[in-house]
Amino acid sequence: MKKKVPKFIEQSLARVANLYSFEPEHHLEKIDESLTPNMRALRLAMTIAEQLLSMGVVARDVVRMAQGITRTYCRRPVHVDVSYTLVTISQDRGVSHEPLTMARVIVPDDPNYQLIQALQLLALDIRRKQLSLEEAEERLQQILKKPTEHSRLVVYAAGGLVSAGSVILYGGSLLMASIAFLLGFLATGLLRWLGRIGAPLFYSQALVAIFVTLVAAGAAWCSNYLGLSVNATLLVISGIVLLVAGLMFVGAFQDAIDEYYMTANARLLKVVMATGGVIAGVMVGLYIATKFGITFPATPDRLTLADGHTQYLGAGIIAAAFVLRNHSRFLGMVISGLIAIFGWWISRLAMSFGFDIVTASGIAAAVIGLVAVMTSRLWKFPSLAIIAAGIVPLVPGLSLYNGLMGVVLYPPNSANFLPALAILARAILIGVAVAIGASFGNIVGRPIRRQFINLFRRNTQAS
């Protein structure tokens, strides 16, 4: 006789079978992968903002550009927030829809001025309502698919020209400029290679500074046997200019002026760490050179600017090579070099009228910022690139390095400690003045440019 299975066991087995059944009792609707036009517009603005921030564009310009895109495509207002390595876009869609929030982490990258210009022109066309959302997405995809950039050989040569221009600025000979070019060429290659393998910024700066110092020491040693006149200190300075030229010292202060304090603090700390790496590398390089019996001063106290028009030539070469190093077009090189020469002349002119170097640097930076904003659309070249290149000769990279080097080398009870602090304080004041001047010229130039554009449009329509 077959035994009957208890009822509670049957119910338990049925529950287990139901639990592990692969056949669903109810047919659930799958979520579609397509995005709404509103969400696509937010993603478009986020992608452009992410690219621009990663290349060092100041936070205020990125926020305004992203908001201009969302005002064109979105019905409801969008809030954009930047905190250096994080950009957030939020949209409150009222009581009947869930709010939308998108966030992306920003990975810092080397500037590409041609890519920046392409993205800025795309954003400008969107704000002018000349592109549909589909056309804007397709154009962005084409821009990012294959960005225009120079070959590594051109970038390395541009780094060599930055160092050579620094030697010319301080009255170095043709032989010194040639050695500095070779030094900058190799240092740029080493710096890019360290970046590709993921070395932290501090160690990259330190290793390249060690390399620069040892090459300068080797050149000094060879000159003693060959009877050549080689200034090892000037070679070190040319390498230091190469390392500090791309730092966001002025951009950090501009973010602080625009009240993006978190971004400004992060960029300032990055500048401090990078400069600290340079100082550590130079000190290690000097220690190694001393062990081989080679000694020379590594501070630019004894250096003076070149006479006559040579210093203007050096300033122009530094600026032109700086933008070439960041993938600029040939026209951008010419523009940057001419504006750098003009800014350098303005600063010398202001000093001839009795202004101190801090005020003169601020005045020159203001003029550069104004000219850059007024002419950037005419030349189709980013105002960021013009300002960055134009103020490179004005940025107190050498004074900042010199002051920090003195603070590190001399104890507080030394007679040289207070002068080093004074040099450091003056360098910071020059940097603040340059940042304030560039920001002021930028702010003043925008409404003036807008008035000129509106006047031109009215005249065009009237004719």
Short mmCIF file of C-alpha atoms in Angstrom, two decimals:
data_model
loop_
_atom_site.label_atom_id
_atom_site.label_comp_id
_atom_site.label_asym_id
_atom_site.label_seq_id
_atom_site.Cartn_x
_atom_site.Cartn_y
_atom_site.Cartn_z
CA MET A 1 0.00 0.00 0.00
CA LYS A 2 1.43 3.37 -1.08
CA LYS A 3 2.05 5.85 1.70
CA LYS A 4 0.52 9.30 1.34
CA VAL A 5 2.95 12.23 1.47
CA PRO A 6 2.02 14.71 4.19
CA LYS A 7 0.38 17.86 2.93
CA PHE A 8 2.90 20.26 4.46
CA ILE A 9 5.74 18.48 2.59
CA GLU A 10 3.91 18.85 -0.73
CA GLN A 11 3.40 22.55 -0.07
CA SER A 12 7.10 23.02 0.79
CA LEU A 13 8.22 21.21 -2.36
CA ALA A 14 5.87 23.32 -4.45
CA ARG A 15 7.30 26.52 -2.97
CA VAL A 16 10.87 25.37 -3.72
CA ALA A 17 9.93 24.45 -7.30
CA ASN A 18 8.28 27.84 -7.71
CA LEU A 19 11.32 29.63 -6.30
CA TYR A 20 13.82 28.03 -8.69
CA SER A 21 11.55 27.89 -11.70
CA PHE A 22 13.01 29.48 -14.83
CA GLU A 23 9.59 30.15 -16.27
CA PRO A 24 8.29 33.46 -14.92
CA GLU A 25 4.72 33.56 -13.73
CA HIS A 26 4.32 37.13 -15.05
CA HIS A 27 5.68 38.63 -18.25
CA LEU A 28 7.66 41.75 -17.18
CA GLU A 29 8.27 44.55 -19.67
CA LYS A 30 11.94 45.07 -20.44
CA ILE A 31 13.42 48.57 -20.13
CA ASP A 32 14.29 50.08 -23.49
CA GLU A 33 17.91 51.17 -24.05
CA SER A 34 17.06 54.35 -25.92
CA LEU A 35 17.47 57.75 -24.22
CA THR A 36 15.06 60.64 -24.25
CA PRO A 37 16.17 63.79 -26.12
CA ASN A 38 16.43 65.58 -22.77
CA MET A 39 18.84 62.98 -21.41
CA ARG A 40 20.84 62.99 -24.65
CA ALA A 41 21.26 66.76 -24.34
CA LEU A 42 22.54 66.38 -20.77
CA ARG A 43 24.97 63.70 -21.92
CA LEU A 44 26.19 65.95 -24.75
CA ALA A 45 26.82 68.85 -22.35
CA MET A 46 28.53 66.51 -19.88
CA THR A 47 30.89 65.08 -22.51
CA ILE A 48 31.98 68.52 -23.72
CA ALA A 49 32.44 69.74 -20.13
CA GLU A 50 34.46 66.64 -19.24
CA GLN A 51 36.81 67.09 -22.20
CA LEU A 52 37.39 70.80 -21.56
CA LEU A 53 37.99 70.40 -17.82
CA SER A 54 40.47 67.58 -18.38
CA MET A 55 42.55 69.95 -20.53
CA GLY A 56 42.68 72.72 -17.94
CA VAL A 57 39.93 75.11 -19.08
CA VAL A 58 38.85 77.28 -16.14
CA ALA A 59 35.73 76.13 -14.31
CA ARG A 60 33.65 79.25 -15.00
CA ASP A 61 34.01 78.94 -18.78
CA VAL A 62 33.12 75.24 -18.70
CA VAL A 63 30.01 75.84 -16.58
CA ARG A 64 28.78 78.64 -18.83
CA MET A 65 29.38 76.57 -21.94
CA ALA A 66 27.50 73.56 -20.54
CA GLN A 67 24.59 75.74 -19.40
CA GLY A 68 24.42 77.35 -22.83
CA ILE A 69 24.04 73.90 -24.42
CA THR A 70 21.31 72.80 -22.00
CA ARG A 71 19.40 76.09 -22.41
CA THR A 72 19.24 75.38 -26.14
CA TYR A 73 17.96 71.81 -25.94
CA CYS A 74 16.27 71.46 -22.52
CA ARG A 75 13.01 73.02 -21.41
CA ARG A 76 13.82 72.99 -17.70
CA PRO A 77 16.92 74.71 -16.26
CA VAL A 78 20.02 72.64 -15.48
CA HIS A 79 22.53 73.15 -12.67
CA VAL A 80 26.21 72.47 -13.44
CA ASP A 81 28.81 72.13 -10.69
CA VAL A 82 32.58 71.57 -10.93
CA SER A 83 34.97 70.40 -8.23
CA TYR A 84 38.25 69.83 -10.14
CA THR A 85 38.06 66.04 -10.68
CA LEU A 86 34.25 65.81 -10.63
CA VAL A 87 31.61 67.51 -12.76
CA THR A 88 27.92 67.16 -11.87
CA ILE A 89 24.83 68.05 -13.92
CA SER A 90 21.45 68.14 -12.17
CA GLN A 91 17.98 68.90 -13.46
CA ASP A 92 14.84 69.33 -11.37
CA ARG A 93 11.91 68.27 -13.58
CA GLY A 94 9.07 69.31 -11.32
CA VAL A 95 6.73 67.32 -9.05
CA SER A 96 5.56 64.89 -11.75
CA HIS A 97 8.99 63.59 -12.85
CA GLU A 98 12.03 62.29 -11.05
CA PRO A 99 15.04 64.65 -10.93
CA LEU A 100 18.02 63.75 -13.12
CA THR A 101 21.62 63.83 -11.94
CA MET A 102 24.73 62.86 -13.90
CA ALA A 103 28.30 62.87 -12.56
CA ARG A 104 31.66 62.05 -14.12
CA VAL A 105 35.18 61.86 -12.75
CA ILE A 106 37.67 64.07 -14.61
CA VAL A 107 41.06 62.60 -15.50
CA PRO A 108 43.57 65.44 -16.14
CA ASP A 109 45.12 65.36 -19.60
CA ASP A 110 47.57 67.45 -21.62
CA PRO A 111 45.94 70.39 -23.42
CA ASN A 112 45.14 70.09 -27.10
CA TYR A 113 44.28 73.56 -28.35
CA GLN A 114 42.87 72.33 -31.66
CA LEU A 115 40.52 70.00 -29.79
CA ILE A 116 39.54 72.79 -27.38
CA GLN A 117 38.78 75.09 -30.30
CA ALA A 118 36.66 72.45 -32.06
CA LEU A 119 34.61 71.83 -28.89
CA GLN A 120 34.17 75.56 -28.25
CA LEU A 121 32.99 76.16 -31.82
CA LEU A 122 30.53 73.28 -31.47
CA ALA A 123 29.16 74.75 -28.24
CA LEU A 124 28.94 78.20 -29.88
CA ASP A 125 26.98 76.83 -32.85
CA ILE A 126 24.62 75.07 -30.43
CA ARG A 127 24.03 78.27 -28.45
CA ARG A 128 23.28 80.09 -31.71
CA LYS A 129 20.69 77.35 -32.40
CA GLN A 130 22.30 76.40 -35.68
CA LEU A 131 22.44 72.65 -34.97
CA SER A 132 19.83 70.07 -34.14
CA LEU A 133 20.55 67.61 -31.34
CA GLU A 134 21.27 64.81 -33.81
CA GLU A 135 23.70 66.98 -35.80
CA ALA A 136 25.47 68.10 -32.62
CA GLU A 137 25.89 64.51 -31.41
CA GLU A 138 27.28 63.40 -34.76
CA ARG A 139 29.69 66.34 -34.90
CA LEU A 140 30.91 65.67 -31.35
CA GLN A 141 31.52 62.04 -32.23
CA GLN A 142 33.60 63.05 -35.24
CA ILE A 143 35.64 65.52 -33.14
CA LEU A 144 36.45 62.98 -30.45
CA LYS A 145 36.96 60.06 -32.82
CA LYS A 146 40.22 61.42 -34.22
CA PRO A 147 41.38 64.66 -32.58
CA THR A 148 43.95 66.66 -34.52
CA GLU A 149 47.36 66.52 -32.87
CA HIS A 150 51.01 66.84 -33.79
CA SER A 151 53.47 63.98 -33.90
CA ARG A 152 55.68 63.22 -30.92
CA LEU A 153 58.73 64.56 -32.75
CA VAL A 154 57.04 67.96 -33.19
CA VAL A 155 55.97 68.04 -29.53
CA TYR A 156 59.50 67.18 -28.37
CA ALA A 157 60.97 69.85 -30.66
CA ALA A 158 58.51 72.39 -29.24
CA GLY A 159 59.74 71.54 -25.75
CA GLY A 160 63.28 72.13 -26.94
CA LEU A 161 62.28 75.54 -28.31
CA VAL A 162 60.77 76.52 -24.94
CA SER A 163 64.13 75.85 -23.29
CA ALA A 164 66.04 77.57 -26.09
CA GLY A 165 63.76 80.62 -25.84
CA SER A 166 64.47 80.81 -22.10
CA VAL A 167 68.21 80.94 -22.80
CA ILE A 168 67.69 83.69 -25.40
CA LEU A 169 65.52 85.64 -22.93
CA TYR A 170 68.46 85.72 -20.51
CA GLY A 171 71.05 86.62 -23.14
CA GLY A 172 72.58 83.20 -23.72
CA SER A 173 74.79 82.49 -26.71
CA LEU A 174 73.82 80.48 -29.79
CA LEU A 175 75.79 77.52 -28.41
CA MET A 176 73.86 77.72 -25.13
CA ALA A 177 70.54 77.92 -27.01
CA SER A 178 71.48 74.84 -29.05
CA ILE A 179 72.40 72.84 -25.94
CA ALA A 180 69.18 74.01 -24.25
CA PHE A 181 67.16 72.90 -27.29
CA LEU A 182 68.63 69.42 -27.11
CA LEU A 183 68.08 69.34 -23.35
CA GLY A 184 64.44 70.44 -23.70
CA PHE A 185 63.86 67.93 -26.51
CA LEU A 186 65.06 65.03 -24.38
CA ALA A 187 63.35 66.30 -21.21
CA THR A 188 59.99 66.59 -23.01
CA GLY A 189 60.33 63.04 -24.29
CA LEU A 190 61.15 61.77 -20.82
CA LEU A 191 58.26 63.71 -19.30
CA ARG A 192 55.77 62.33 -21.83
CA TRP A 193 57.07 58.78 -21.36
CA LEU A 194 56.65 59.03 -17.58
CA GLY A 195 53.11 60.28 -18.12
CA ARG A 196 52.29 57.35 -20.41
CA ILE A 197 53.43 54.78 -17.86
CA GLY A 198 51.33 56.45 -15.17
CA ALA A 199 54.04 57.98 -12.97
CA PRO A 200 52.65 60.50 -10.42
CA LEU A 201 53.24 64.15 -11.21
CA PHE A 202 55.59 64.74 -8.27
CA TYR A 203 57.93 61.92 -9.28
CA SER A 204 57.76 62.82 -12.97
CA GLN A 205 58.82 66.39 -12.23
CA ALA A 206 61.53 65.20 -9.85
CA LEU A 207 63.01 62.67 -12.29
CA VAL A 208 63.06 65.14 -15.18
CA ALA A 209 64.62 67.80 -12.90
CA ILE A 210 67.34 65.30 -11.92
CA PHE A 211 67.96 64.59 -15.60
CA VAL A 212 68.14 68.32 -16.44
CA THR A 213 70.53 69.05 -13.57
CA LEU A 214 72.85 66.15 -14.44
CA VAL A 215 72.93 67.12 -18.13
CA ALA A 216 73.79 70.72 -17.13
CA ALA A 217 76.54 69.39 -14.86
CA GLY A 218 77.85 67.22 -17.67
CA ALA A 219 77.87 70.20 -20.05
CA ALA A 220 79.79 72.25 -17.47
CA TRP A 221 82.34 69.46 -17.07
CA CYS A 222 82.82 69.10 -20.82
CA SER A 223 83.18 72.87 -21.29
CA ASN A 224 86.14 72.91 -18.92
CA TYR A 225 88.03 70.45 -21.13
CA LEU A 226 86.92 71.89 -24.48
CA GLY A 227 87.42 75.53 -23.54
CA LEU A 228 83.76 76.44 -24.20
CA SER A 229 81.67 79.01 -22.33
CA VAL A 230 78.71 77.10 -20.92
CA ASN A 231 76.55 78.49 -18.11
CA ALA A 232 75.25 75.41 -16.28
CA THR A 233 72.91 77.51 -14.14
CA LEU A 234 71.19 78.89 -17.23
CA LEU A 235 70.76 75.36 -18.60
CA VAL A 236 69.05 74.30 -15.38
CA ILE A 237 66.78 77.35 -15.56
CA SER A 238 65.83 76.52 -19.17
CA GLY A 239 64.74 73.08 -18.02
CA ILE A 240 62.82 74.53 -15.08
CA VAL A 241 60.92 76.90 -17.38
CA LEU A 242 59.95 73.88 -19.46
CA LEU A 243 58.61 72.10 -16.36
CA VAL A 244 56.69 75.02 -14.86
CA ALA A 245 55.36 76.53 -18.12
CA GLY A 246 52.36 74.21 -18.25
CA LEU A 247 51.36 74.46 -14.59
CA MET A 248 47.95 75.94 -13.78
CA PHE A 249 49.26 78.58 -11.38
CA VAL A 250 47.32 81.43 -13.00
CA GLY A 251 44.30 79.22 -13.75
CA ALA A 252 44.11 78.22 -10.10
CA PHE A 253 43.97 81.83 -8.97
CA GLN A 254 41.41 82.61 -11.66
CA ASP A 255 39.19 79.80 -10.33
CA ALA A 256 39.56 81.30 -6.85
CA ILE A 257 38.55 84.73 -8.17
CA ASP A 258 35.51 83.13 -9.82
CA GLU A 259 34.65 81.52 -6.42
CA TYR A 260 35.27 77.92 -7.48
CA TYR A 261 37.27 77.45 -4.31
CA MET A 262 37.47 73.64 -4.29
CA THR A 263 38.81 73.55 -7.84
CA ALA A 264 41.20 76.41 -7.09
CA ASN A 265 42.56 74.69 -3.96
CA ALA A 266 43.10 71.44 -5.83
CA ARG A 267 44.92 73.15 -8.70
CA LEU A 268 47.05 75.20 -6.30
CA LEU A 269 48.02 72.03 -4.41
CA LYS A 270 48.93 70.42 -7.73
CA VAL A 271 51.18 73.39 -8.53
CA VAL A 272 52.82 73.12 -5.11
CA MET A 273 53.45 69.39 -5.52
CA ALA A 274 54.81 69.82 -9.03
CA THR A 275 57.10 72.67 -7.94
CA GLY A 276 58.20 70.61 -4.95
CA GLY A 277 59.11 67.79 -7.33
CA VAL A 278 61.27 70.19 -9.36
CA ILE A 279 63.06 71.42 -6.23
CA ALA A 280 63.61 67.88 -4.94
CA GLY A 281 64.93 66.77 -8.33
CA VAL A 282 67.35 69.71 -8.61
CA MET A 283 68.66 69.11 -5.08
CA VAL A 284 69.24 65.40 -5.79
CA GLY A 285 70.90 66.26 -9.10
CA LEU A 286 73.20 68.79 -7.40
CA TYR A 287 74.10 66.23 -4.74
CA ILE A 288 75.03 63.65 -7.39
CA ALA A 289 77.02 66.23 -9.35
CA THR A 290 78.89 67.26 -6.20
CA LYS A 291 79.97 63.67 -5.66
CA PHE A 292 81.70 63.88 -9.04
CA GLY A 293 83.37 67.16 -8.14
CA ILE A 294 81.08 69.42 -10.21
CA THR A 295 79.55 72.42 -8.44
CA PHE A 296 77.53 75.38 -9.75
CA PRO A 297 74.76 77.62 -8.37
CA ALA A 298 71.27 76.42 -9.33
CA THR A 299 69.39 79.65 -8.64
CA PRO A 300 68.85 82.46 -11.16
CA ASP A 301 70.01 85.28 -8.86
CA ARG A 302 72.98 86.09 -11.05
CA LEU A 303 71.03 85.98 -14.31
CA THR A 304 69.91 89.17 -16.07
CA LEU A 305 67.61 89.72 -19.02
CA ALA A 306 69.08 90.13 -22.48
CA ASP A 307 69.67 93.61 -23.84
CA GLY A 308 67.79 95.32 -26.64
CA HIS A 309 65.28 93.33 -28.67
CA THR A 310 66.74 89.92 -27.83
CA GLN A 311 64.50 89.49 -24.78
CA TYR A 312 61.41 90.12 -26.95
CA LEU A 313 62.62 87.43 -29.34
CA GLY A 314 63.02 85.05 -26.42
CA ALA A 315 59.52 85.82 -25.08
CA GLY A 316 58.00 85.27 -28.53
CA ILE A 317 59.80 81.94 -29.02
CA ILE A 318 58.71 80.68 -25.60
CA ALA A 319 55.04 81.52 -26.27
CA ALA A 320 54.98 80.12 -29.81
CA ALA A 321 56.73 76.92 -28.75
CA PHE A 322 54.40 76.60 -25.75
CA VAL A 323 51.26 76.46 -27.92
CA LEU A 324 52.98 74.24 -30.50
CA ARG A 325 53.76 71.82 -27.69
CA ASN A 326 50.01 71.74 -26.98
CA HIS A 327 49.05 70.92 -30.59
CA SER A 328 48.35 74.42 -31.89
CA ARG A 329 47.98 75.37 -35.53
CA PHE A 330 50.71 77.41 -37.26
CA LEU A 331 48.53 80.55 -37.18
CA GLY A 332 48.07 80.04 -33.43
CA MET A 333 51.85 79.98 -33.00
CA VAL A 334 52.23 83.31 -34.80
CA ILE A 335 49.38 84.92 -32.86
CA SER A 336 50.65 83.66 -29.49
CA GLY A 337 54.20 84.78 -30.19
CA LEU A 338 53.12 88.28 -31.24
CA ILE A 339 50.79 88.72 -28.25
CA ALA A 340 53.51 87.49 -25.87
CA ILE A 341 55.92 90.07 -27.33
CA PHE A 342 53.23 92.75 -27.01
CA GLY A 343 52.50 91.76 -23.39
CA TRP A 344 56.19 91.75 -22.55
CA TRP A 345 56.53 95.23 -24.09
CA ILE A 346 53.56 96.46 -22.05
CA SER A 347 55.14 95.21 -18.83
CA ARG A 348 58.50 96.88 -19.65
CA LEU A 349 56.69 100.09 -20.61
CA ALA A 350 54.75 100.12 -17.34
CA MET A 351 57.97 99.62 -15.38
CA SER A 352 59.57 102.52 -17.27
CA PHE A 353 56.74 104.73 -15.98
CA GLY A 354 57.63 103.84 -12.40
CA PHE A 355 55.35 100.88 -11.74
CA ASP A 356 56.83 97.98 -9.78
CA ILE A 357 57.09 94.54 -11.36
CA VAL A 358 53.93 93.26 -9.61
CA THR A 359 51.71 96.06 -10.95
CA ALA A 360 53.38 96.03 -14.36
CA SER A 361 52.81 92.28 -14.72
CA GLY A 362 49.14 92.69 -13.78
CA ILE A 363 48.65 95.48 -16.34
CA ALA A 364 50.30 93.42 -19.08
CA ALA A 365 48.16 90.37 -18.21
CA ALA A 366 44.99 92.50 -18.33
CA VAL A 367 45.89 93.75 -21.80
CA ILE A 368 46.65 90.18 -22.95
CA GLY A 369 43.32 88.93 -21.57
CA LEU A 370 41.41 91.75 -23.28
CA VAL A 371 43.14 91.24 -26.64
CA ALA A 372 42.67 87.46 -26.44
CA VAL A 373 38.92 87.68 -25.85
CA MET A 374 38.40 90.34 -28.52
CA THR A 375 40.30 88.47 -31.23
CA SER A 376 39.91 84.75 -30.45
CA ARG A 377 36.79 84.27 -32.58
CA LEU A 378 38.26 86.31 -35.42
CA TRP A 379 41.30 84.03 -35.54
CA LYS A 380 39.35 80.91 -34.49
CA PHE A 381 41.87 80.19 -31.79
CA PRO A 382 40.97 79.57 -28.11
CA SER A 383 41.33 82.62 -25.88
CA LEU A 384 42.62 80.19 -23.24
CA ALA A 385 45.60 79.36 -25.48
CA ILE A 386 46.33 83.02 -26.26
CA ILE A 387 46.20 84.00 -22.58
CA ALA A 388 48.23 80.99 -21.43
CA ALA A 389 50.94 81.59 -24.04
CA GLY A 390 50.98 85.36 -23.61
CA ILE A 391 51.52 85.23 -19.87
CA VAL A 392 54.13 82.44 -19.85
CA PRO A 393 57.00 84.99 -19.87
CA LEU A 394 55.18 86.94 -17.11
CA VAL A 395 54.44 84.00 -14.80
CA PRO A 396 57.02 84.07 -11.98
CA GLY A 397 58.10 80.47 -12.34
CA LEU A 398 61.76 81.28 -11.81
CA SER A 399 61.13 83.54 -8.82
CA LEU A 400 58.81 80.97 -7.27
CA TYR A 401 61.42 78.27 -7.72
CA ASN A 402 64.19 80.55 -6.45
CA GLY A 403 62.27 81.47 -3.28
CA LEU A 404 61.29 77.90 -2.51
CA MET A 405 64.86 76.72 -3.16
CA GLY A 406 66.21 79.32 -0.73
CA VAL A 407 63.68 78.36 1.95
CA VAL A 408 64.68 74.70 1.59
CA LEU A 409 68.45 75.26 1.48
CA TYR A 410 68.87 77.88 4.21
CA PRO A 411 67.91 77.34 7.89
CA PRO A 412 65.64 79.94 9.56
CA ASN A 413 68.56 81.47 11.47
CA SER A 414 70.55 82.05 8.27
CA ALA A 415 70.97 85.54 6.83
CA ASN A 416 69.76 84.27 3.46
CA PHE A 417 66.48 82.86 4.80
CA LEU A 418 64.56 86.15 4.98
CA PRO A 419 65.62 87.25 1.46
CA ALA A 420 64.42 83.87 0.17
CA LEU A 421 61.05 84.43 1.88
CA ALA A 422 60.87 87.89 0.30
CA ILE A 423 61.54 86.43 -3.16
CA LEU A 424 58.88 83.79 -2.58
CA ALA A 425 56.34 86.38 -1.41
CA ARG A 426 57.05 88.58 -4.43
CA ALA A 427 56.64 85.60 -6.78
CA ILE A 428 53.25 84.81 -5.26
CA LEU A 429 52.20 88.47 -5.57
CA ILE A 430 53.25 88.52 -9.24
CA GLY A 431 51.27 85.34 -9.87
CA VAL A 432 48.19 86.80 -8.17
CA ALA A 433 48.56 90.06 -10.13
CA VAL A 434 48.88 88.17 -13.44
CA ALA A 435 45.84 86.02 -12.60
CA ILE A 436 43.75 89.03 -11.56
CA GLY A 437 44.83 90.96 -14.65
CA ALA A 438 44.09 88.12 -17.07
CA SER A 439 40.71 87.47 -15.44
CA PHE A 440 39.86 91.20 -15.46
CA GLY A 441 40.73 91.51 -19.15
CA ASN A 442 38.63 88.42 -19.86
CA ILE A 443 35.63 89.77 -17.95
CA VAL A 444 35.81 93.24 -19.49
CA GLY A 445 36.38 91.89 -23.00
CA ARG A 446 33.32 89.63 -23.13
CA PRO A 447 30.60 92.33 -23.04
CA ILE A 448 32.62 94.54 -25.39
CA ARG A 449 32.94 91.67 -27.85
CA ARG A 450 29.22 90.96 -27.51
CA GLN A 451 28.41 94.58 -28.35
CA PHE A 452 30.63 94.45 -31.43
CA ILE A 453 28.99 91.20 -32.58
CA ASN A 454 25.48 92.59 -32.12
CA LEU A 455 26.44 95.79 -33.95
CA PHE A 456 27.91 93.75 -36.81
CA ARG A 457 24.76 91.64 -37.06
CA ARG A 458 22.50 94.70 -37.12
CA ASN A 459 24.60 96.31 -39.86
CA THR A 460 24.58 93.05 -41.86
CA GLN A 461 20.79 92.73 -41.59
CA ALA A 462 20.30 96.38 -42.49
CA SER A 463 22.39 96.03 -45.61
#
